[in-house]
Short mmCIF file of C-alpha atoms in Angstrom, two decimals:
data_model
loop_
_atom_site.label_atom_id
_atom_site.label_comp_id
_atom_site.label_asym_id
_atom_site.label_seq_id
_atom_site.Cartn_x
_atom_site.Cartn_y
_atom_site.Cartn_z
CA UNK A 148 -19.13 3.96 -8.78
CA UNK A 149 -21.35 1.24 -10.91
CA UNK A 150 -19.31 -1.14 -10.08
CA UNK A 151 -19.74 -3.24 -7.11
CA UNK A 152 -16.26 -4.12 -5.96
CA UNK A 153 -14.44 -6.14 -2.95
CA UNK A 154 -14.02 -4.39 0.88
CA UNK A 155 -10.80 -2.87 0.86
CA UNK A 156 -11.15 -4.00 4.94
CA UNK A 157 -11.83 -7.74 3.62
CA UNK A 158 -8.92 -7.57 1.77
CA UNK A 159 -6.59 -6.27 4.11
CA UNK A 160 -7.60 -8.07 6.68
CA UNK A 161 -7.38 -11.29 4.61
CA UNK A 162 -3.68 -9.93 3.98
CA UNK A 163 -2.63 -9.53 7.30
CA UNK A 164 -3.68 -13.18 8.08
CA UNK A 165 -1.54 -14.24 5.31
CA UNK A 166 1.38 -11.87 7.11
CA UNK A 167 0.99 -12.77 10.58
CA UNK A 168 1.06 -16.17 9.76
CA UNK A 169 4.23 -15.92 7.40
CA UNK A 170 5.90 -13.79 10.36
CA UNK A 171 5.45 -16.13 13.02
CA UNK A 172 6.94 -19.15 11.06
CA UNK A 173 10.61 -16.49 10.30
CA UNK A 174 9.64 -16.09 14.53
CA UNK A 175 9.90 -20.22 14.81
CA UNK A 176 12.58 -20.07 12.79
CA UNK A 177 14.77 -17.50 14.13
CA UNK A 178 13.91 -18.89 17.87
CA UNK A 179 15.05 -22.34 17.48
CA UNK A 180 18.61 -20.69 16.15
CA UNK A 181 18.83 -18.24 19.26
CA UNK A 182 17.86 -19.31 22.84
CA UNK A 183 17.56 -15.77 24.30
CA UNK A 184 14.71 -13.93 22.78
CA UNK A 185 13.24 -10.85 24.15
CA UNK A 186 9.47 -11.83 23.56
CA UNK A 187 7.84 -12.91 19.55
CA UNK A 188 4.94 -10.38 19.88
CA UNK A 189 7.54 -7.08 20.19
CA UNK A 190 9.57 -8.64 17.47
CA UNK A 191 6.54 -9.77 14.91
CA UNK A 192 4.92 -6.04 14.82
CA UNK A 193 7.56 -4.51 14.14
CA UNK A 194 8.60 -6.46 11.00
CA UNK A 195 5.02 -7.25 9.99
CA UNK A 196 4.15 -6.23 6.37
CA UNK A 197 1.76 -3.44 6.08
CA UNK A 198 -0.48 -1.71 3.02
CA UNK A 199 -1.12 1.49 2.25
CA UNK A 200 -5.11 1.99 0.81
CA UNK A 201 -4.70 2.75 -2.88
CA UNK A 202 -2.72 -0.44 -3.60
CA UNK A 203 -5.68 -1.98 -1.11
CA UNK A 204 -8.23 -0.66 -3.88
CA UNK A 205 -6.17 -1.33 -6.81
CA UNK A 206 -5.84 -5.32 -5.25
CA UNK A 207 -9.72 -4.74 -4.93
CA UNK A 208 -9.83 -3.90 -8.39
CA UNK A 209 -7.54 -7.00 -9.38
CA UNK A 210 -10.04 -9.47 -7.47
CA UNK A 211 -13.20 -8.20 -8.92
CA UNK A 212 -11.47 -8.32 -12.77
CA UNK A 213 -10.21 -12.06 -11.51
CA UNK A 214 -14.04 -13.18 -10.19
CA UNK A 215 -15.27 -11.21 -13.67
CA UNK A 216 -13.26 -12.16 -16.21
CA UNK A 217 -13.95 -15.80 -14.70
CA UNK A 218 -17.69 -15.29 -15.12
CA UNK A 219 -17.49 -13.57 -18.42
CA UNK A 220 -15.37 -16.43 -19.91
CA UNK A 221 -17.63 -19.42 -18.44
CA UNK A 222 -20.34 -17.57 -19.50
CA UNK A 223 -19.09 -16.93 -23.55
CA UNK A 224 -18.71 -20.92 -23.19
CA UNK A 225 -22.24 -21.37 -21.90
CA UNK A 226 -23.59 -19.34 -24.56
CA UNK A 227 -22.44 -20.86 -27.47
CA UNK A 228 -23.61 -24.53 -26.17
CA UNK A 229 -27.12 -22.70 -26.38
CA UNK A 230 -27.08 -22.69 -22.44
CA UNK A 231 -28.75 -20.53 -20.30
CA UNK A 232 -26.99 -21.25 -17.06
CA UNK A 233 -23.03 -21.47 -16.10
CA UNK A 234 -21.92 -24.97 -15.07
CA UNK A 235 -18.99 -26.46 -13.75
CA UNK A 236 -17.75 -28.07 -17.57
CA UNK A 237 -17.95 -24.25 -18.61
CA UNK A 238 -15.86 -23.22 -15.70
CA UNK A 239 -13.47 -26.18 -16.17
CA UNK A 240 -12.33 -25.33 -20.01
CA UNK A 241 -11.74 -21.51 -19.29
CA UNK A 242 -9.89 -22.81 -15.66
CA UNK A 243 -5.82 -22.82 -17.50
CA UNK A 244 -6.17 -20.02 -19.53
CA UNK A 245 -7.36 -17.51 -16.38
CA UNK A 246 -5.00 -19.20 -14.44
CA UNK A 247 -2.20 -18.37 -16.94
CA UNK A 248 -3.56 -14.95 -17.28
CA UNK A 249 -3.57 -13.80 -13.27
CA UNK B 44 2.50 -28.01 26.40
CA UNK B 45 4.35 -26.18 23.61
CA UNK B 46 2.59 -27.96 20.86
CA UNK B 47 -1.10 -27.52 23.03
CA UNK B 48 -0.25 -23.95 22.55
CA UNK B 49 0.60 -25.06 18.74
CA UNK B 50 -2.71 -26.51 18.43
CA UNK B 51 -5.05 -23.79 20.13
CA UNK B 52 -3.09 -20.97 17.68
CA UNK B 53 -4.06 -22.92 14.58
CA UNK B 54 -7.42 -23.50 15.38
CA UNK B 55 -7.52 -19.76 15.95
CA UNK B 56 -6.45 -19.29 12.39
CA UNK B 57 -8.37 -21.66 11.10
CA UNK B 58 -11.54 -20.09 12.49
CA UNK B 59 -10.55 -17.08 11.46
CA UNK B 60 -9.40 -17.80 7.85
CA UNK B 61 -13.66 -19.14 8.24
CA UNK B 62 -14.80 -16.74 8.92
CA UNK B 63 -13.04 -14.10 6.02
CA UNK B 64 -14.10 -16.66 3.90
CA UNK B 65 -17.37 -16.60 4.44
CA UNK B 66 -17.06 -12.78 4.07
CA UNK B 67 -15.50 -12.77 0.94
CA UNK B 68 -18.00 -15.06 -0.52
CA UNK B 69 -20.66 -12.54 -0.24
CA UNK B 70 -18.50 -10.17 -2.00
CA UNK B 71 -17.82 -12.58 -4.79
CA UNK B 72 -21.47 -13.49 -5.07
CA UNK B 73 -22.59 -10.06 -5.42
CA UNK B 74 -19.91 -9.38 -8.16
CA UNK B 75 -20.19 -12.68 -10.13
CA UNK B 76 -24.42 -12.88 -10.32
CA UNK B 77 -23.78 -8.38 -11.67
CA UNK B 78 -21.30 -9.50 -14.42
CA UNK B 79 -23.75 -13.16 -15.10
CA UNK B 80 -26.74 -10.70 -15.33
CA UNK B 81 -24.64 -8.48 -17.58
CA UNK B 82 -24.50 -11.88 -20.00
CA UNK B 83 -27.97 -12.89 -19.59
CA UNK B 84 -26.53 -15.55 -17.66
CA UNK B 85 -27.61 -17.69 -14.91
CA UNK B 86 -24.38 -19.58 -12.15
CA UNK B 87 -25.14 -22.67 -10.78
CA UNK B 88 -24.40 -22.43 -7.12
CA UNK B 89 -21.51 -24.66 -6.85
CA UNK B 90 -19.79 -23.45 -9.22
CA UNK B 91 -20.51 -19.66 -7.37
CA UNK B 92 -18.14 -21.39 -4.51
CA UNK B 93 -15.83 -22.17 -6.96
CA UNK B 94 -15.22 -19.22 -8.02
CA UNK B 95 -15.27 -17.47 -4.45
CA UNK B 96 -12.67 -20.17 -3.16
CA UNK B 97 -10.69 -19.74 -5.95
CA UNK B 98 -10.44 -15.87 -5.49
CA UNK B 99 -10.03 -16.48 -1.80
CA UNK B 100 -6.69 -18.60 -2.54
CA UNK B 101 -5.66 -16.09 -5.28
CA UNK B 102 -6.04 -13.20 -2.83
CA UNK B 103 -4.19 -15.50 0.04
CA UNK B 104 -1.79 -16.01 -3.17
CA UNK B 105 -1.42 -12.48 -3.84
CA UNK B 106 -0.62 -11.29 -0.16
CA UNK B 107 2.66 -13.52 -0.60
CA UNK B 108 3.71 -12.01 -3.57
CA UNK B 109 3.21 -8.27 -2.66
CA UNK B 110 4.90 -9.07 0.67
CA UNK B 111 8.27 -10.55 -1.37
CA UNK B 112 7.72 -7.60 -3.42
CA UNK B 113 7.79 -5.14 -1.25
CA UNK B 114 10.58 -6.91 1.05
CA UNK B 115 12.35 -7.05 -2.52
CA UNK B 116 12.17 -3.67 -3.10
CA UNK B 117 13.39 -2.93 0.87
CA UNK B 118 10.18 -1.72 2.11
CA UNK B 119 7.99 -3.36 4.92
CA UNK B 120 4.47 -1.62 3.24
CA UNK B 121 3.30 -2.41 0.35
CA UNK B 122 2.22 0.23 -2.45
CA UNK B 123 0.32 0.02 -6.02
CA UNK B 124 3.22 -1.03 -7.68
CA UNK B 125 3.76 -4.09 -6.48
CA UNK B 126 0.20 -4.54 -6.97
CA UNK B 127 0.54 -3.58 -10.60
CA UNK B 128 4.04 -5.93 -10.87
CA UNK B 129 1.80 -9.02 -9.53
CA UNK B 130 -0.37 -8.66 -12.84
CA UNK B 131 2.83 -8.83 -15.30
CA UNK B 132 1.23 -12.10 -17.08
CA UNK B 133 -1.70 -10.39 -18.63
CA UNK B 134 -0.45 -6.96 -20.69
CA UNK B 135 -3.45 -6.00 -20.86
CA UNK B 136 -4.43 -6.23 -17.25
CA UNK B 137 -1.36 -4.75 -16.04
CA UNK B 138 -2.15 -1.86 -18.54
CA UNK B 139 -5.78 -1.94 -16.73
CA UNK B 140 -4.26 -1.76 -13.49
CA UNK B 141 -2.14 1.34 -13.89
CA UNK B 142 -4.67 3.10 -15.62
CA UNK B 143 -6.69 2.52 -12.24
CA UNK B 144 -3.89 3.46 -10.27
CA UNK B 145 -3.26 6.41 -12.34
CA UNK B 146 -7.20 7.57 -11.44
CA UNK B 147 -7.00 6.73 -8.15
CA UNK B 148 -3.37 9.06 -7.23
CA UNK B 149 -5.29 11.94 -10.37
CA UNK B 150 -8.06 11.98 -7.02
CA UNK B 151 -5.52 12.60 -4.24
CA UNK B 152 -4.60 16.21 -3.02
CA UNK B 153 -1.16 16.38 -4.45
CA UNK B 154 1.72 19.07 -6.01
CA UNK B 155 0.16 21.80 -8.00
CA UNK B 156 1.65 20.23 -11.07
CA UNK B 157 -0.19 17.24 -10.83
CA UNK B 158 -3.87 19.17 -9.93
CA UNK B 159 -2.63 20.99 -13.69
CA UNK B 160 -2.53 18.58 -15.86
CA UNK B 161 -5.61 16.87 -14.55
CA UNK B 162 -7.80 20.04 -14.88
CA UNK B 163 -6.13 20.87 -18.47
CA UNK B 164 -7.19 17.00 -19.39
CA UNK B 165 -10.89 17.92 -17.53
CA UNK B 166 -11.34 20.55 -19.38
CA UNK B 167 -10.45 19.29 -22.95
CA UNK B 168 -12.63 16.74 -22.16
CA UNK B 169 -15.36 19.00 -21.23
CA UNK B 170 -14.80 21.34 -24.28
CA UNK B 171 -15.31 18.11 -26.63
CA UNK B 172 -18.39 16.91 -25.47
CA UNK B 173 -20.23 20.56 -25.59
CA UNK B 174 -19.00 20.31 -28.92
CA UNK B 175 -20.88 17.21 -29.77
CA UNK B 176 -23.69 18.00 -27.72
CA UNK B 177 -23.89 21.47 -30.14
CA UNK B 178 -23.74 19.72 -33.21
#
């Protein structure tokens, strides 16, 4: 591939903190409505979210358009100002439109 | 004691959220500075952190949504559609998207039907570009 792109490992492991984190607050949750609970680590891996690779490349793929597109867009701004370096008032104007966009 | 416990977990997250920060800025350095090059364009570094935080929260972001996707859908793993159904803002990245995913599963060992129609589709498009190379 030409492309550099983002590690599908990064990713997922960036993922998995977002999980682990969303799981133990439903654990909080559910343990403050039943007294009795077994033990939050059994519980938490087996409903923890999980991702198989090819949707881990295609997210990958979604990043690196995200972090392009961004550049591309500052840098069409820069341009026409006669500009030979991206600042942050190039970033700023094509900021809603990606955001709308992703 | 409960909330010491609290406390000790967080800062565990906190140094780990760090630390795949600092990972993915790398990443987003390396990409950003390729496609900047590709415009003849130079970034100012604070606005390269910009951009990597701002993909780092998107990507945070985007592990919600495929996880309410996939519970949605009554699965606990998510697959490359619900990565394809987080893009339904932009058309044409969605399009984009499949398109990837479509190379990606075309790659995989799969049915015999599938290996078919990727070889038929090979081979046209190795028949056309003999033909242009001829004339």
């Amino acid at each position: 591939m030409e492309e550099n792109t983002f590690d599908p490992e990064l990713i997922r492991a960036i993922f998995r903190l977002v999980w682990e984190k969303r799981g133990a607050e439903r654990e909080k949750n559910q343990h403050s409505e039943n007294e009795a609970e077994a033990g939050p680590s059994t519980t938490k891996r087996s409903r923890l979210t999980t991702v198989n690779m090819n949707a881990l490349k295609v997210s990958c793929e979604l990043l690196r358009v995200l972090v392009a597109e961004a550049i591309q867009r500052a840098a069409a701004i820069a341009e026409a100002e006669g500009s030979l370096k991206i600042e942050a008032t190039h970033l700023e104007r094509i900021l809603p439109q990606l955001l709308l966009d992703f | 004691m409960a909330s010491d416990v609290e406390r000790g977990e967080e800062e565990e997250e906190e140094s780990a959220s760090e630390e795949l920060r600092d990972r993915f800025r790398l990443c987003t350095i390396s990409i950003a500075e390729t496609e900047a090059k590709r415009n003849g364009m130079e970034i100012s570094q604070p606005i390269m952190a910009c951009v990597s935080d701002l993909a780092f929260k998107y990507a945070k972001q985007l592990a919600k949504d495929l996880e309410l996707f996939a519970q949605h859908a009554g699965r606990k793993s998510v697959n490359m559609e619900d990565v394809i159904l987080s893009a339904h803002r932009n058309d044409h990245l969605s399009a984009s998207l499949r398109s990837f995913s479509n190379d990606l599963k075309a790659k995989e060992p799969q049915s015999d039907r599938k290996r078919k129609k990727v070889t038929k589709k090979e081979d046209k498009a190795a028949k056309e570009v003999l033909h242009i190379a001829d004339s």
